[in-house]
Coordinates of C-alpha atoms in Angstrom, one line a residue:
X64 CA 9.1 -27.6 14.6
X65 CA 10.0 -28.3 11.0
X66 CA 9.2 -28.3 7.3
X67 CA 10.5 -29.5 4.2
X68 CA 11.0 -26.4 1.5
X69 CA 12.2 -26.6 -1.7
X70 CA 15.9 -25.2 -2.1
X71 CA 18.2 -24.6 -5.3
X72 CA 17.1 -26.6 -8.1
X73 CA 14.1 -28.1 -6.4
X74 CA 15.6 -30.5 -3.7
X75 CA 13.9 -30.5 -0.4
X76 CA 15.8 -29.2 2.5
X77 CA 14.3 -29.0 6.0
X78 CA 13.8 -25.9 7.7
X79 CA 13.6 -25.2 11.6
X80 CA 11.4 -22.6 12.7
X81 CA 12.9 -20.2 14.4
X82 CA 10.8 -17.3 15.0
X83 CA 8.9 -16.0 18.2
X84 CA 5.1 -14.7 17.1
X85 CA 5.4 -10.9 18.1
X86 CA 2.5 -10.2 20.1
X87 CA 0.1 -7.4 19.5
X88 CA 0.4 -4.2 21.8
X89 CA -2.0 -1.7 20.0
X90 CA -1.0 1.8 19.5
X91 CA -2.8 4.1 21.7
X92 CA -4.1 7.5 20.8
X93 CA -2.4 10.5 19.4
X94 CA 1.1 8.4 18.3
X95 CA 4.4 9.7 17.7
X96 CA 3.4 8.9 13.9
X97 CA 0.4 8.7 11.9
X98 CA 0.7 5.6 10.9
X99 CA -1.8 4.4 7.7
X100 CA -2.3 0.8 6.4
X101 CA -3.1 0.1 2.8
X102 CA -5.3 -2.8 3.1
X103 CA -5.9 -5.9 0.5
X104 CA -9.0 -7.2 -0.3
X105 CA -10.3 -11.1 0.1
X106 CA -11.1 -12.2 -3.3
X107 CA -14.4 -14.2 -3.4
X108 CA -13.2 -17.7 -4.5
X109 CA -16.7 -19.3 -5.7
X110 CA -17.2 -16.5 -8.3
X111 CA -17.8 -17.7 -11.7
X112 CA -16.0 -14.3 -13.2
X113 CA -13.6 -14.8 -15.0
X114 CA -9.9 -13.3 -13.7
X115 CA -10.3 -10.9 -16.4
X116 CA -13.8 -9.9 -15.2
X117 CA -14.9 -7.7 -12.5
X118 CA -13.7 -8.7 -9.3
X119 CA -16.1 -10.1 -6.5
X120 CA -15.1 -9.5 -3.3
X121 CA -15.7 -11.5 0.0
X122 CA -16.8 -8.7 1.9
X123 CA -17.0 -10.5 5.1
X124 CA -12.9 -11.2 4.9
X125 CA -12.3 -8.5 3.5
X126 CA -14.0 -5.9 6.6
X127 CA -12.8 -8.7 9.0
X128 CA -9.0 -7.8 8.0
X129 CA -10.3 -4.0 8.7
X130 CA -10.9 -4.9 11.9
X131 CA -7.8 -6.3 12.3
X132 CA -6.2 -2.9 11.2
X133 CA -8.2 -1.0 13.3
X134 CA -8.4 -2.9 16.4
X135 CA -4.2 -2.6 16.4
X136 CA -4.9 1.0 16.4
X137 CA -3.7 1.7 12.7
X138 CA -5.2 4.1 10.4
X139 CA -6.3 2.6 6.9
X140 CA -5.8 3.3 3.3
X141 CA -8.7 2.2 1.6
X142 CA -9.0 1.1 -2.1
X143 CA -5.5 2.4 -3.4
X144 CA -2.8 -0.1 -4.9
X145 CA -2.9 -2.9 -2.4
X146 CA -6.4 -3.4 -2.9
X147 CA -5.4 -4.1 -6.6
X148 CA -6.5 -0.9 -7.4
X149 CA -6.4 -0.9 -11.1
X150 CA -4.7 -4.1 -11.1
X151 CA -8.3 -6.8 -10.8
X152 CA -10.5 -3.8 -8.5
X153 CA -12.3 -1.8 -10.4
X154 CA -13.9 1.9 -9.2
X155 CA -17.5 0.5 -8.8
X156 CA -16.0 -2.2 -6.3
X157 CA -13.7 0.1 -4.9
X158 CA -16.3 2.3 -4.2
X159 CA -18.3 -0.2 -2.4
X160 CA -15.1 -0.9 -0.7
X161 CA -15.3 2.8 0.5
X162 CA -18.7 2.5 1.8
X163 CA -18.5 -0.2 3.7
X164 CA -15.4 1.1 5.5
X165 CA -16.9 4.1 6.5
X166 CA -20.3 2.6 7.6
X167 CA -18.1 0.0 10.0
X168 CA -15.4 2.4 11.1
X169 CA -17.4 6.1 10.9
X170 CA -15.0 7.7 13.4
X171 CA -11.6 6.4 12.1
X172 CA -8.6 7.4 10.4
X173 CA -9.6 6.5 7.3
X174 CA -7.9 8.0 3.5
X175 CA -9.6 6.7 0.2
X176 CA -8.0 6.4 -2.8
X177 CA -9.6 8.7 -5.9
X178 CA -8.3 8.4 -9.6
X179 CA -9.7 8.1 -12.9
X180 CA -9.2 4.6 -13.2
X181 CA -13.0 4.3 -14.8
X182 CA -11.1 6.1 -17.4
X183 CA -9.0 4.1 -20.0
X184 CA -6.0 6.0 -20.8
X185 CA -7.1 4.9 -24.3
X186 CA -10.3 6.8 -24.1
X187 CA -9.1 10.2 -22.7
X188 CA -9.1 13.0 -25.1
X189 CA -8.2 16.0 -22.9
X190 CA -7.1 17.5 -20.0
X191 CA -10.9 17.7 -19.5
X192 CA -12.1 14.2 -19.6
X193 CA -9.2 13.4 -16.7
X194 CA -10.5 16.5 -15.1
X195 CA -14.5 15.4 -14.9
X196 CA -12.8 11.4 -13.9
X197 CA -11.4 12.8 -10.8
X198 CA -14.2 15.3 -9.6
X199 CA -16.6 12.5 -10.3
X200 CA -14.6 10.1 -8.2
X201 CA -13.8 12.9 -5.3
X202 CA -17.6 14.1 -4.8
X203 CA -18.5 10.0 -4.5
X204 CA -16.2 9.6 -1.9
X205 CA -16.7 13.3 0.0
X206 CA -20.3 12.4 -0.5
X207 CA -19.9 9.8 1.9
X208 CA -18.3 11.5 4.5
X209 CA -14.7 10.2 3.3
X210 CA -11.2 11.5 3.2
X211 CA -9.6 11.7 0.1
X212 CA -6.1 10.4 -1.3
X213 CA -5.7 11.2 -5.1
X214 CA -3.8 8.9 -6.3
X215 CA -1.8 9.0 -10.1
X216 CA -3.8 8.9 -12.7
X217 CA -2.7 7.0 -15.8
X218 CA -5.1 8.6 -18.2
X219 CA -3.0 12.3 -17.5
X220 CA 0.1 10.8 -18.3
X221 CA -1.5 9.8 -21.6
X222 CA -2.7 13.3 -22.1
X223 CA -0.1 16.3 -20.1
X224 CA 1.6 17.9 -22.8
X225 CA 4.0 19.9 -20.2
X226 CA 4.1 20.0 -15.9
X227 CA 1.7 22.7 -16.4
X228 CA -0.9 20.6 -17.5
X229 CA -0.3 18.6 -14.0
X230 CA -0.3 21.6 -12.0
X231 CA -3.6 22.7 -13.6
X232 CA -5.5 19.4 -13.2
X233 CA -4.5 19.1 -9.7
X234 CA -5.4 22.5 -8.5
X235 CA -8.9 22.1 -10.4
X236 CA -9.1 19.0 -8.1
X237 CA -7.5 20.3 -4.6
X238 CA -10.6 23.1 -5.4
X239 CA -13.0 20.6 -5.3
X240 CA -11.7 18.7 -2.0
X241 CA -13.7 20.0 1.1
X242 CA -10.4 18.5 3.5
X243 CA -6.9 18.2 2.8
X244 CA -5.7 15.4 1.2
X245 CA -2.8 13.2 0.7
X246 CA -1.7 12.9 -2.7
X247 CA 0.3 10.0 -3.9
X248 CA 3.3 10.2 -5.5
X249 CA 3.8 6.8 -7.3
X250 CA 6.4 5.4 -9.3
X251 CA 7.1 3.5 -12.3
X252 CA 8.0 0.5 -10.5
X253 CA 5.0 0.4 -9.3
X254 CA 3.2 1.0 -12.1
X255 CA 4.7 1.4 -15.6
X256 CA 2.1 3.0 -17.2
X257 CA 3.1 6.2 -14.8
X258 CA 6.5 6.7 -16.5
X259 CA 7.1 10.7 -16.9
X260 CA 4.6 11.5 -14.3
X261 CA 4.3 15.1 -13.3
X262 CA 5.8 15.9 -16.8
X263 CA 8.9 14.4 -16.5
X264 CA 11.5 11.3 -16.1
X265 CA 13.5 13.1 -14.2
X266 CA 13.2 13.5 -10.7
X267 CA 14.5 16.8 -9.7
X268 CA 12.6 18.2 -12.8
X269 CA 9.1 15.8 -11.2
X270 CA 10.0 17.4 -7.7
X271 CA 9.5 21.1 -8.7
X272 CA 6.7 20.5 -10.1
X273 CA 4.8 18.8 -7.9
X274 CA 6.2 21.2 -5.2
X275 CA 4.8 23.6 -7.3
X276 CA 1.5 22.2 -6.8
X277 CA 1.9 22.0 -2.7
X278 CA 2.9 25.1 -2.7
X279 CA 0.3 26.7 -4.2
X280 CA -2.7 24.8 -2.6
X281 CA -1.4 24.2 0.8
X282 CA -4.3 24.7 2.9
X283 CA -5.7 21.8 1.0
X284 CA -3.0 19.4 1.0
X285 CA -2.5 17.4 4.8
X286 CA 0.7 15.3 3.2
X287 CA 2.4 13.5 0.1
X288 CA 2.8 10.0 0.3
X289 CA 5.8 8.9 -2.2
X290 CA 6.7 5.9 -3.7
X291 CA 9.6 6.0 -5.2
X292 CA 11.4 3.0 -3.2
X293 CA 14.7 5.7 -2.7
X294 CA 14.8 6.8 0.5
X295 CA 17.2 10.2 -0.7
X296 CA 14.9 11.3 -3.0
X297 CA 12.0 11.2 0.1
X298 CA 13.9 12.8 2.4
X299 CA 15.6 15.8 -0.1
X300 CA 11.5 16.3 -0.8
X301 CA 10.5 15.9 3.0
X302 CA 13.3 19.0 3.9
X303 CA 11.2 21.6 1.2
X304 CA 7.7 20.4 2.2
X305 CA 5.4 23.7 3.5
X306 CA 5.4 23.9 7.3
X307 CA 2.3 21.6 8.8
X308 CA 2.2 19.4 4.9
X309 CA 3.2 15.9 6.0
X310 CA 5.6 13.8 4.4
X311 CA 4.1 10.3 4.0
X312 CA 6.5 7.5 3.5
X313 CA 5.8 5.0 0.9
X314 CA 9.0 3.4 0.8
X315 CA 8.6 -0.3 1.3
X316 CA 12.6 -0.8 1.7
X317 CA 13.8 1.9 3.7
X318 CA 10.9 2.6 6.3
X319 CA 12.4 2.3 10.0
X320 CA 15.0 4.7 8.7
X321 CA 12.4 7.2 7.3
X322 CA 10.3 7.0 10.2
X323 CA 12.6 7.1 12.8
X324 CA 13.9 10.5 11.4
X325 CA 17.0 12.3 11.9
X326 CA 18.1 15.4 13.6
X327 CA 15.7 18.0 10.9
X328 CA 12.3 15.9 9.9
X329 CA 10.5 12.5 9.9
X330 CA 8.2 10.6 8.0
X331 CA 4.6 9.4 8.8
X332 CA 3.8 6.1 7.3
X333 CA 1.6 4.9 4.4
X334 CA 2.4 1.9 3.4
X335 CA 1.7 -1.1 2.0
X336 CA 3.9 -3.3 3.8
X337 CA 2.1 -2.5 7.0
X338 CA -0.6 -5.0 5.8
X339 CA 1.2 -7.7 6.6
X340 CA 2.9 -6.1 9.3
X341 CA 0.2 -4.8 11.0
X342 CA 1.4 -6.0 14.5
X343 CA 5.3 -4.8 14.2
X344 CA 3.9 -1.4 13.1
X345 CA 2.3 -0.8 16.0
X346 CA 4.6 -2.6 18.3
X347 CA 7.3 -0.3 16.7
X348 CA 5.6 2.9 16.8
X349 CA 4.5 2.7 20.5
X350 CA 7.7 1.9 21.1
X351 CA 9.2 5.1 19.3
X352 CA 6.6 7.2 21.4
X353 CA 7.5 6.1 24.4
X354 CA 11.1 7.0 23.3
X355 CA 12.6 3.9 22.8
X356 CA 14.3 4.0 19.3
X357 CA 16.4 1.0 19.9
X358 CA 13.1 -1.0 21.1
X359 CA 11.6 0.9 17.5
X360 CA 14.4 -0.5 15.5
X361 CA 14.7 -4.1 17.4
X362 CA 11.5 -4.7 16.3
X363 CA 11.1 -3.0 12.8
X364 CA 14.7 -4.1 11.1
X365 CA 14.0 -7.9 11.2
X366 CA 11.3 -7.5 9.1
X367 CA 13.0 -5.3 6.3
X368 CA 14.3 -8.5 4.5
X369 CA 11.0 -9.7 4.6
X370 CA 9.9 -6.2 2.7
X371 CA 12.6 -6.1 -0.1
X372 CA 11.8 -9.6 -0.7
X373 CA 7.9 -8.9 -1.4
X374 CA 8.5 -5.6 -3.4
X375 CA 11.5 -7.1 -5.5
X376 CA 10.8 -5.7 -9.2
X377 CA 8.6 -6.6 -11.3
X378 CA 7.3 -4.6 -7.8
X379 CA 3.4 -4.2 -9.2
X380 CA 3.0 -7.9 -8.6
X381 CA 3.7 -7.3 -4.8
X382 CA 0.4 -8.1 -3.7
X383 CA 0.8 -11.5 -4.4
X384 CA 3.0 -11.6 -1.2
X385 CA 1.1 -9.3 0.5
X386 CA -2.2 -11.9 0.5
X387 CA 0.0 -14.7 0.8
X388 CA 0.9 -13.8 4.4
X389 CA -2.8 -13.0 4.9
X390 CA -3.5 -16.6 4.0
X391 CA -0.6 -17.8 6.1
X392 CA -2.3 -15.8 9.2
X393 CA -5.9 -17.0 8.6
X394 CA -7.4 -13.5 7.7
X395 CA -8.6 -15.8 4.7
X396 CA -9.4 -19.6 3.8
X397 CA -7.9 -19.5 0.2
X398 CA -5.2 -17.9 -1.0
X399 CA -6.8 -16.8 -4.2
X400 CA -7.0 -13.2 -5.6
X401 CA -8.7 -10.6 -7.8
X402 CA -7.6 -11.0 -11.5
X403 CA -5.7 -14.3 -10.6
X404 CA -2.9 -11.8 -9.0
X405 CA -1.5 -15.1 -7.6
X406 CA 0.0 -16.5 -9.9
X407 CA 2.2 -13.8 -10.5
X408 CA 5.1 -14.9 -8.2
X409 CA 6.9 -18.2 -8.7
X410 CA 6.9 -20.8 -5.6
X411 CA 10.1 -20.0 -4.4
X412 CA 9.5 -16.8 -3.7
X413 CA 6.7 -17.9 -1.8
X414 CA 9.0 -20.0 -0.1
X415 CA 11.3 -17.1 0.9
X416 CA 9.0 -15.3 2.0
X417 CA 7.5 -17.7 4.6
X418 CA 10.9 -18.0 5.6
X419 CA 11.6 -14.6 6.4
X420 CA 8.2 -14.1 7.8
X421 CA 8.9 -16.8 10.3
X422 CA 12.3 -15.5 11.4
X423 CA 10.5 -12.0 11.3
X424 CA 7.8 -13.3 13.8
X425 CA 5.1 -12.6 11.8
X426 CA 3.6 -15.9 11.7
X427 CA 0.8 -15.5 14.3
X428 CA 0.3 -19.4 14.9
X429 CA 3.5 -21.4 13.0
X430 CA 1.6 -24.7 12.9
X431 CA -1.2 -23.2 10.3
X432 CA 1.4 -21.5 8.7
X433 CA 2.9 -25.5 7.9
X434 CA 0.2 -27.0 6.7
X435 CA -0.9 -24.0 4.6
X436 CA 2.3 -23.9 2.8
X437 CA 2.7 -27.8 3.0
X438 CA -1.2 -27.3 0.9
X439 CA 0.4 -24.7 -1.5
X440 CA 3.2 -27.2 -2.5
X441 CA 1.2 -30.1 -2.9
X442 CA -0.5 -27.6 -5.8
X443 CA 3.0 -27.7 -7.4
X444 CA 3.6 -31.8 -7.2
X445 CA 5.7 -31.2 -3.9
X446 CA 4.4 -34.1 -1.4

């Protein structure tokens, strides 16, 4: 089986498949890992928004992929930066998105991203106005029933004067949460607007304070997801975490490493590279709990190349691959997205990355993955 793809310089070269579709062994109960999924949503392609107009959704792709998640026996993270969280989702969709979740899946592992993203940085005065934009968004979501991830707020960085001002905000917050949380750690490169978060742009300088903040709310906090795409920073935090806080990896580069662990901790996993790899994750960390790191690694690594390639700076505009694989896989009809996300990437990335999905196995059935991307080249004069 084989396709023409576009090479250096735009000259069609043919490429073999190669890949074996990985075949899906769900994870059972009580894993080796907690193991979370930040989820993308299904854009609704017949709106007649505009891409710079609220997003509309197609809730019926959208829950379907849920289902996907949660019949592999993966834990989701709802409505944070993979659902375009502040990038074409706004917080009255997400919070839809958040309802609808918990209504379908009442009983699962489910963590909701809370911000202030209804703020506009532009509009917050005070430490105060951030203050009421979390609590507001936190009661919605504890008012459903939900779990709680609260997620960086742009707004604060506009406002923080010093790492005090963080550590104040956050424990005013952590007060209000009724059980712990994860908070997210999330870094520039994903999101400039978060440069100097936690008061500074220095890491160890960021790390003592947000430590600071652990520390002194503990009981509330159940783990800190970071995203910082270095796994040394992660694992020199992971090694001063509080006994029984979790270290979260958000490291889209470096995961089988993280989550593997060494000889004095380990990372659980929440990530957004687990969207598309839904069916290695859990492959991988059934395989770990039945003590099989080699079998863990086998089938983890290959898909590493695959990861760097997606999250390859500018990194916010990773979502663009991430939905691109959904389309490839038939969780969607269109490969179209909230705030026209997909034109953010050029074609040959898109063309790497089918590539490296394919020798990943993580092309569920390769002939739909050929004529989808033989459609999405016709769209650039490619016959």
């Amino acid at each position: 089986m084989k396709i023409s793809l576009p090479g250096a310089g735009g000259s069609l070269e043919d490429y073999v498949m190669q890949g074996t579709p990985i075949e899906a062994e769900p994870l059972g109960p009580d894993p080796v890992r907690v193991v979370l999924s930040a989820a993308h949503v299904v854009a609704d392609p017949f709106t007649g928004n505009d891409p710079s107009g609220p997003a509309t959704l197609d809730w019926e792709a959208t829950m379907a992929f849920r289902r996907h998640l949660a019949g592999l026996g993966l834990g989701i993270a709802e409505a944070m930066d993979t659902a375009q969280r502040g990038m074409g989702l706004g917080w009255p969709e997400a919070l839809e998105l958040i309802r609808r979740t918990k209504a379908e899946f009442p009983d699962a592992l489910v963590f909701n991203g809370c911000g202030t993203d209804h703020l506009m940085p532009g509009d917050a005065q005070s430490l105060d106005d951030v203050r009421r934009a979390y609590l507001e968004q936190v009661e919605a979501v504890q008012d459903i029933g939900g779990r709680v991830v609260v997620m960086a707020s742009r707004a604060l960085v506009q406002v923080a004067k010093t790492p005090e001002d963080y550590v104040r905000v956050y424990e005013d917050v952590l007060a209000t949460c009724e059980r712990p949380v994860i908070l997210h750690w999330l870094g520039d490169m994903f999101d400039p607007a978060l440069a100097g978060y936690w008061g500074s742009d220095r890491f160890e300088a960021a790390l003592e304070t947000v430590l600071a903040v652990i520390g002194a709310n503990a009981a509330k906090v159940d783990g800190i997801k970071i995203s910082l795409l270095d796994k040394e920073k992660e694992i020199v935090m992971r090694r001063r975490l509080p006994e029984g806080v979790k270290m979260y990896t958000g490291d889209d580069f470096n995961y089988p490493e993280l989550i593997a662990g060494d000889e004095i901790g380990y990372s659980h996993a929440l990530l957004g590279i687990f969207d598309p790899l839904a069916v290695a994750a859990a492959k991988a960390v059934g395989q770990l709990g039945r003590g099989d790191v080699a079998g863990f690694h086998a089938t983890l690594e290959p898909t590493v190349p695959l990861a760097r390639l997606i999250f390859r700076a500018p990194t916010q505009h990773y979502k663009a691959g991430i939905v691109f694989l959904a389309w490839l896989n038939g969780f969607q009809e269109h490969f179209v997205m909230p705030g026209g996300a997909q034109s953010m990437r050029p074609l040959p990335y898109f063309v790497d990355c089918f590539r490296l999905a394919d020798q990943a196995g993580l092309l569920s059935d390769p002939d739909r993955a050929i004529a989808r991307m033989r459609a999405l080249m016709g769209l650039y004069g490619i016959a």
